[in-house]
PDB file of C-alpha atoms in Angstrom:
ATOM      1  CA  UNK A 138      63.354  98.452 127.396  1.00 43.00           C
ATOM      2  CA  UNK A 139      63.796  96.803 124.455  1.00 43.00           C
ATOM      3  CA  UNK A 140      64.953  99.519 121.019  1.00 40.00           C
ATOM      4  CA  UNK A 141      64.775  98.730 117.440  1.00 40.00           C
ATOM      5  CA  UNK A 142      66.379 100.473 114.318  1.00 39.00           C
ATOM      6  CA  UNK A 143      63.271 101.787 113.482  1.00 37.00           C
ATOM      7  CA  UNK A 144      62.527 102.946 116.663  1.00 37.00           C
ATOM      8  CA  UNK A 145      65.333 104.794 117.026  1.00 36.00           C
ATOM      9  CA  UNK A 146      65.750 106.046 113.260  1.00 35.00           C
ATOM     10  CA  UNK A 147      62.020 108.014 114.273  1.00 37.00           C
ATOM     11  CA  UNK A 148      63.517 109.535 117.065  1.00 38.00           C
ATOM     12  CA  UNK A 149      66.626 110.660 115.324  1.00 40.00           C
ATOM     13  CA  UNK A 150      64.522 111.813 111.964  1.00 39.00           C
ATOM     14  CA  UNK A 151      63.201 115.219 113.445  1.00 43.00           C
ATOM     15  CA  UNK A 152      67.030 116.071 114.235  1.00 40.00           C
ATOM     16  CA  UNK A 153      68.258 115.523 110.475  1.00 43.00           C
ATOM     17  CA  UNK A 154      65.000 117.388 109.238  1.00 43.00           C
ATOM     18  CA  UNK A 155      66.131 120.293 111.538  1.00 46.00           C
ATOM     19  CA  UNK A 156      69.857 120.529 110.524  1.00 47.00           C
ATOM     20  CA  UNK A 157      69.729 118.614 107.293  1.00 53.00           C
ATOM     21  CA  UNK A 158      73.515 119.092 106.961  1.00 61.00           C
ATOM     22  CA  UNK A 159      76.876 120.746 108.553  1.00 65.00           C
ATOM     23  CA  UNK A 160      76.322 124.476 109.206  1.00 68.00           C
ATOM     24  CA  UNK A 161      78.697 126.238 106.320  1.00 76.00           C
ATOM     25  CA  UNK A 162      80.137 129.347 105.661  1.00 80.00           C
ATOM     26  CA  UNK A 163      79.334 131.047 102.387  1.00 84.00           C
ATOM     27  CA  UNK A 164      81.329 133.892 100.743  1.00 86.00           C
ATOM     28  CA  UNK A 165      80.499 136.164  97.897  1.00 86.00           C
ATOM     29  CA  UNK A 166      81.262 139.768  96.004  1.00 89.00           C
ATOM     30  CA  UNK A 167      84.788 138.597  96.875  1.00 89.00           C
ATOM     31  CA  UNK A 168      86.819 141.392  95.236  1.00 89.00           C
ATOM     32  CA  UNK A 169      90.870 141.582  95.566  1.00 89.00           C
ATOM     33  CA  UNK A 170      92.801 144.750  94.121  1.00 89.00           C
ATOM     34  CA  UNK A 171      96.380 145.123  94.434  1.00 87.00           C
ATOM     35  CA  UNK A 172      98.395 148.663  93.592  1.00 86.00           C
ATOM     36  CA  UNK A 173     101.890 148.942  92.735  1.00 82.00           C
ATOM     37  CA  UNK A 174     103.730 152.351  92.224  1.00 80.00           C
ATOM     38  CA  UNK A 175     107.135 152.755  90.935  1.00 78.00           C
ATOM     39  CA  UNK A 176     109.336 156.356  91.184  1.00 74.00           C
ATOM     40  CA  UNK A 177     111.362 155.122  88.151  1.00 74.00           C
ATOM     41  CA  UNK A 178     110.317 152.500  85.522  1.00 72.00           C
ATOM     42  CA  UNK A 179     112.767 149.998  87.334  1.00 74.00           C
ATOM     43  CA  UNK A 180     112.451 151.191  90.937  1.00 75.00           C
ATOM     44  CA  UNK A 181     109.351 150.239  92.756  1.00 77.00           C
ATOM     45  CA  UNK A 182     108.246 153.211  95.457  1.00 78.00           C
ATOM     46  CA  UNK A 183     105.172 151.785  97.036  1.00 82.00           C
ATOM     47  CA  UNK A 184     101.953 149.764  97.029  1.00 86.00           C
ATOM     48  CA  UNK A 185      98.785 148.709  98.905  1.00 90.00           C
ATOM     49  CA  UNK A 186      96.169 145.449  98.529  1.00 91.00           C
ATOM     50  CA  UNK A 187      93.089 145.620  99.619  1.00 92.00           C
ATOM     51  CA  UNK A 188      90.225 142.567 100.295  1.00 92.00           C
ATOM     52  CA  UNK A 189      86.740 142.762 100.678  1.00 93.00           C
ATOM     53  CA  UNK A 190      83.669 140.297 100.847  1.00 91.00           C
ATOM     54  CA  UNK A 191      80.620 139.343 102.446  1.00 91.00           C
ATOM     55  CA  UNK A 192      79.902 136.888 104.490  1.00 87.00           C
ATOM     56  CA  UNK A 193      76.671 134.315 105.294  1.00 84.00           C
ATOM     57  CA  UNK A 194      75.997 131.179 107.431  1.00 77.00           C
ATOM     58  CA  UNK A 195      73.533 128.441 106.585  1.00 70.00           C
ATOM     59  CA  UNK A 196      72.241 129.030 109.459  1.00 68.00           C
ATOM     60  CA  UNK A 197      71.373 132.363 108.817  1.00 70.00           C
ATOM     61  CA  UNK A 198      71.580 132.732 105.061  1.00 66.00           C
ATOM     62  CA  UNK A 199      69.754 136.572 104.688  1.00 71.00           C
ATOM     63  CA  UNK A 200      72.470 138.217 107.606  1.00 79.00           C
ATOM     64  CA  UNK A 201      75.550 139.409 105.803  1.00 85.00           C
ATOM     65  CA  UNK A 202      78.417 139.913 107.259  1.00 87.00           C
ATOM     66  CA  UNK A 203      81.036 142.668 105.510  1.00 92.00           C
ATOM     67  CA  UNK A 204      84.773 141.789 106.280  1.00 93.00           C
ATOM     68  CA  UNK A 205      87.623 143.922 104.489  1.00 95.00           C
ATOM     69  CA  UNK A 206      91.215 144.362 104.724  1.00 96.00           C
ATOM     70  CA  UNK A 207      94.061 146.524 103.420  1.00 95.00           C
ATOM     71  CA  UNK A 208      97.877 146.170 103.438  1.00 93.00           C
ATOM     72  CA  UNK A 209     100.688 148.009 102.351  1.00 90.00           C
ATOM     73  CA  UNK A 210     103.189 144.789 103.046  1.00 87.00           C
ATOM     74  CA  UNK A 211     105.235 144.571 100.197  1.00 82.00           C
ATOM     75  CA  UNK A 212     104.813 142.195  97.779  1.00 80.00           C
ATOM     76  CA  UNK A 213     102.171 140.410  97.855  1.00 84.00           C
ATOM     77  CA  UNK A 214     100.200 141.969 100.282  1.00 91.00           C
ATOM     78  CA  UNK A 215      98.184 139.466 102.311  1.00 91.00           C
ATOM     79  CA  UNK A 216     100.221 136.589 104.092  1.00 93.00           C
ATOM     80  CA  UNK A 217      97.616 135.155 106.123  1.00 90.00           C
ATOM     81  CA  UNK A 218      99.503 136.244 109.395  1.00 93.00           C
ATOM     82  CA  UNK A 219      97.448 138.826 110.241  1.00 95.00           C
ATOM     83  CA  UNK A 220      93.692 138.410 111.628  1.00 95.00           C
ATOM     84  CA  UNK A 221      91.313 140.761 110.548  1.00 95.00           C
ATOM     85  CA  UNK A 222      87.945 141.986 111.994  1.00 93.00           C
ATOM     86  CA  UNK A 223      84.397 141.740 109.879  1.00 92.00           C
ATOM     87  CA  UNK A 224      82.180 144.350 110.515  1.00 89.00           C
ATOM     88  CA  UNK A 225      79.012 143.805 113.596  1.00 82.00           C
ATOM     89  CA  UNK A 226      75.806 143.020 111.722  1.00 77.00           C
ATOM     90  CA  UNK A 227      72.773 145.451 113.785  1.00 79.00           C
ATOM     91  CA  UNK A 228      71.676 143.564 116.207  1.00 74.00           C
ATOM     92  CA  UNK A 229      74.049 140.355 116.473  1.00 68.00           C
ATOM     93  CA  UNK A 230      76.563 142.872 118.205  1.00 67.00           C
ATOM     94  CA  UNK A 231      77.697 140.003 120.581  1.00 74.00           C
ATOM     95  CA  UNK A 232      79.121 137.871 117.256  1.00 80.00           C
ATOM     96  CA  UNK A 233      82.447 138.513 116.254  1.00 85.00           C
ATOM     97  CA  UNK A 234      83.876 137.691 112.949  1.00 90.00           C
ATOM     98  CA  UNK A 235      86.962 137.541 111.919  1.00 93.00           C
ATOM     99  CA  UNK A 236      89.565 136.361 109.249  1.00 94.00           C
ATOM    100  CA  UNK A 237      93.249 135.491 107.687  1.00 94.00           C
ATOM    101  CA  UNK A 238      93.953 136.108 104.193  1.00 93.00           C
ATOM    102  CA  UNK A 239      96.637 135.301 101.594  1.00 92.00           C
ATOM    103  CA  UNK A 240      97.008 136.486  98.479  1.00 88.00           C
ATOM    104  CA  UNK A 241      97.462 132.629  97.411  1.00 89.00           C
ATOM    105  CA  UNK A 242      93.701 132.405  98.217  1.00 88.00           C
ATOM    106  CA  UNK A 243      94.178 130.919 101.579  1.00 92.00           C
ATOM    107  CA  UNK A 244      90.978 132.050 104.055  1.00 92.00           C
ATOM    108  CA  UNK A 245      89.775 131.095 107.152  1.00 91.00           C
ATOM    109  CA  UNK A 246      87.237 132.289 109.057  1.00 90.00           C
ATOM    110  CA  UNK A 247      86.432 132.395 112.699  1.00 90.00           C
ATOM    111  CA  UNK A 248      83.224 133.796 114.131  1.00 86.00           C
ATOM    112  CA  UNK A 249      82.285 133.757 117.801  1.00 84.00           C
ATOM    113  CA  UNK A 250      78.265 134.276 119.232  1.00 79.00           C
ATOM    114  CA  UNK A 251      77.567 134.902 122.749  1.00 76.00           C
ATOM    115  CA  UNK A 252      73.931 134.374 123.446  1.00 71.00           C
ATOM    116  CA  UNK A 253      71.937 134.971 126.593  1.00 69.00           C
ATOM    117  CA  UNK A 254      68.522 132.944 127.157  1.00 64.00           C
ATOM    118  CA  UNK A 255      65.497 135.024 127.250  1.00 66.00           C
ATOM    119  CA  UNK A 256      64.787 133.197 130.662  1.00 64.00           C
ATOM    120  CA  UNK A 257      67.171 132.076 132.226  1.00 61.00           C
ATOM    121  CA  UNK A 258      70.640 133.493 133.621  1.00 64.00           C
ATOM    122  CA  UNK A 259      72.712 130.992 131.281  1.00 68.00           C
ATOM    123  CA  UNK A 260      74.843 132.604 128.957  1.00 68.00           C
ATOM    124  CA  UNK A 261      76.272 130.382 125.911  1.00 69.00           C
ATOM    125  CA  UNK A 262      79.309 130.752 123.734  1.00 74.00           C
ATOM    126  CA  UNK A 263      79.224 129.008 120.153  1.00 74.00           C
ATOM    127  CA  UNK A 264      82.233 129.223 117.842  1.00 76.00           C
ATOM    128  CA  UNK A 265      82.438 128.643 114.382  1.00 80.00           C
ATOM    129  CA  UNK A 266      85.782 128.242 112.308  1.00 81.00           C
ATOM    130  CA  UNK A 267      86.041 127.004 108.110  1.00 84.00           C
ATOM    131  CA  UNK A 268      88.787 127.745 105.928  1.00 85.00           C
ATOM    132  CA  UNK A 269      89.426 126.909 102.365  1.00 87.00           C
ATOM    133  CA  UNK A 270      90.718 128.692  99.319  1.00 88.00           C
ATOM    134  CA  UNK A 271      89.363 131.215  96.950  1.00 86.00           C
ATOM    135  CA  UNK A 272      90.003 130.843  93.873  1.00 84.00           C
ATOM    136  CA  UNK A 273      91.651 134.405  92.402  1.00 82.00           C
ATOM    137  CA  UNK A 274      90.852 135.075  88.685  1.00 81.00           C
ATOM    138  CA  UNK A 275      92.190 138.365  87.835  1.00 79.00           C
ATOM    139  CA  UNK A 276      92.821 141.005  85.276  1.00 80.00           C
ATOM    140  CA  UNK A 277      95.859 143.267  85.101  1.00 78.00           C
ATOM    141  CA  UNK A 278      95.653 146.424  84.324  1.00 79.00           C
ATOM    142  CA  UNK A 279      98.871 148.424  83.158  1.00 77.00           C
ATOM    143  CA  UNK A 280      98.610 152.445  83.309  1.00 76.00           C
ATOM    144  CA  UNK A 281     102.279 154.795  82.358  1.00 74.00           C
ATOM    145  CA  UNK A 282     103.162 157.723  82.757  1.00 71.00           C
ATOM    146  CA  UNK A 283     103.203 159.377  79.396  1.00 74.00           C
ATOM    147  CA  UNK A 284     106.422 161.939  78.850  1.00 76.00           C
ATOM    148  CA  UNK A 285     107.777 160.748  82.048  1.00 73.00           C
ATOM    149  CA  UNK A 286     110.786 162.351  83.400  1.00 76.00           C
ATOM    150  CA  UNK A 287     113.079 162.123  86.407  1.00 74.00           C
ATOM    151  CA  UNK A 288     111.823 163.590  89.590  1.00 70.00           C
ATOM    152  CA  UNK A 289     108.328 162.724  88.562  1.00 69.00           C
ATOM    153  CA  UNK A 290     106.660 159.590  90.092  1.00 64.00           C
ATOM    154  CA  UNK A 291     106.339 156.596  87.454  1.00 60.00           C
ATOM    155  CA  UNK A 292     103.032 154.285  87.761  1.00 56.00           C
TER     156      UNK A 292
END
């Protein structure tokens, strides 16, 4: 059998039509918040961070997935250490997402889908993993305790 370019670029065409590039993750509403508390103005007490934002796949751009986080690790937070678990979106309850954080901006993302064929017995197991950084633009926000005095907590 004798194959050509073009022979071969026609049977290949229908594949990059289908999946005209790499599957990609796709985060947005990112939001970050951070809390510090201090008992005295030079004596810091306690503090929590939270993270929150959804999640979508170009493979299924209109299911979102929500993933949030909160840590009361002193200083900064979020380390990316920890693995955290996105919430199930109704009816993909056999995909689970999850994710590593750092207050630096460091993400990554790991989602796993089990899927069983309508007819057949086969059960498959696809995994998808991206990371990259997201890029933290942030306000500060400055509130004192007005007439503070000893014994009282200072924020």
């Amino acid at each position: 059998m004798h194959t050509t370019l073009l022979s071969t670029l026609l049977l290949i065409a229908p594949l990059a039509f289908a999946y005209p590039s790499a599957p990609a993750f796709k985060l947005c509403n990112i939001i970050y918040n951070s809390s510090y508390i201090f008992s005295t103005p030079a004596h810091y007490a306690t503090g929590s961070g939270t993270v929150s934002f959804d999640l979508t796949e170009s493979y299924e751009p209109y299911e979102r997935t929500h993933c949030s986080a909160y840590s009361i690790r002193e200083f900064d937070f979020f380390y990316g250490d920890y693995t955290y678990a996105c919430d199930s979106v109704p009816g993909h309850e056999k995909t689970s997402t999850n994710f590593t954080f750092s207050t630096s901006g460091a993400i990554t993302i790991n989602q796993t889908s089990t899927i069983s064929g309508n007819h057949t017995p086969h059960v498959r197991t696809f995994l998808a993993y991206g990371n990259g950084t997201v890029p933290l633009i942030c306000d500060n926000a400055y509130k004192e305790t007005a007439n503070w005095t000893i014994g009282q907590v200072f924020s």
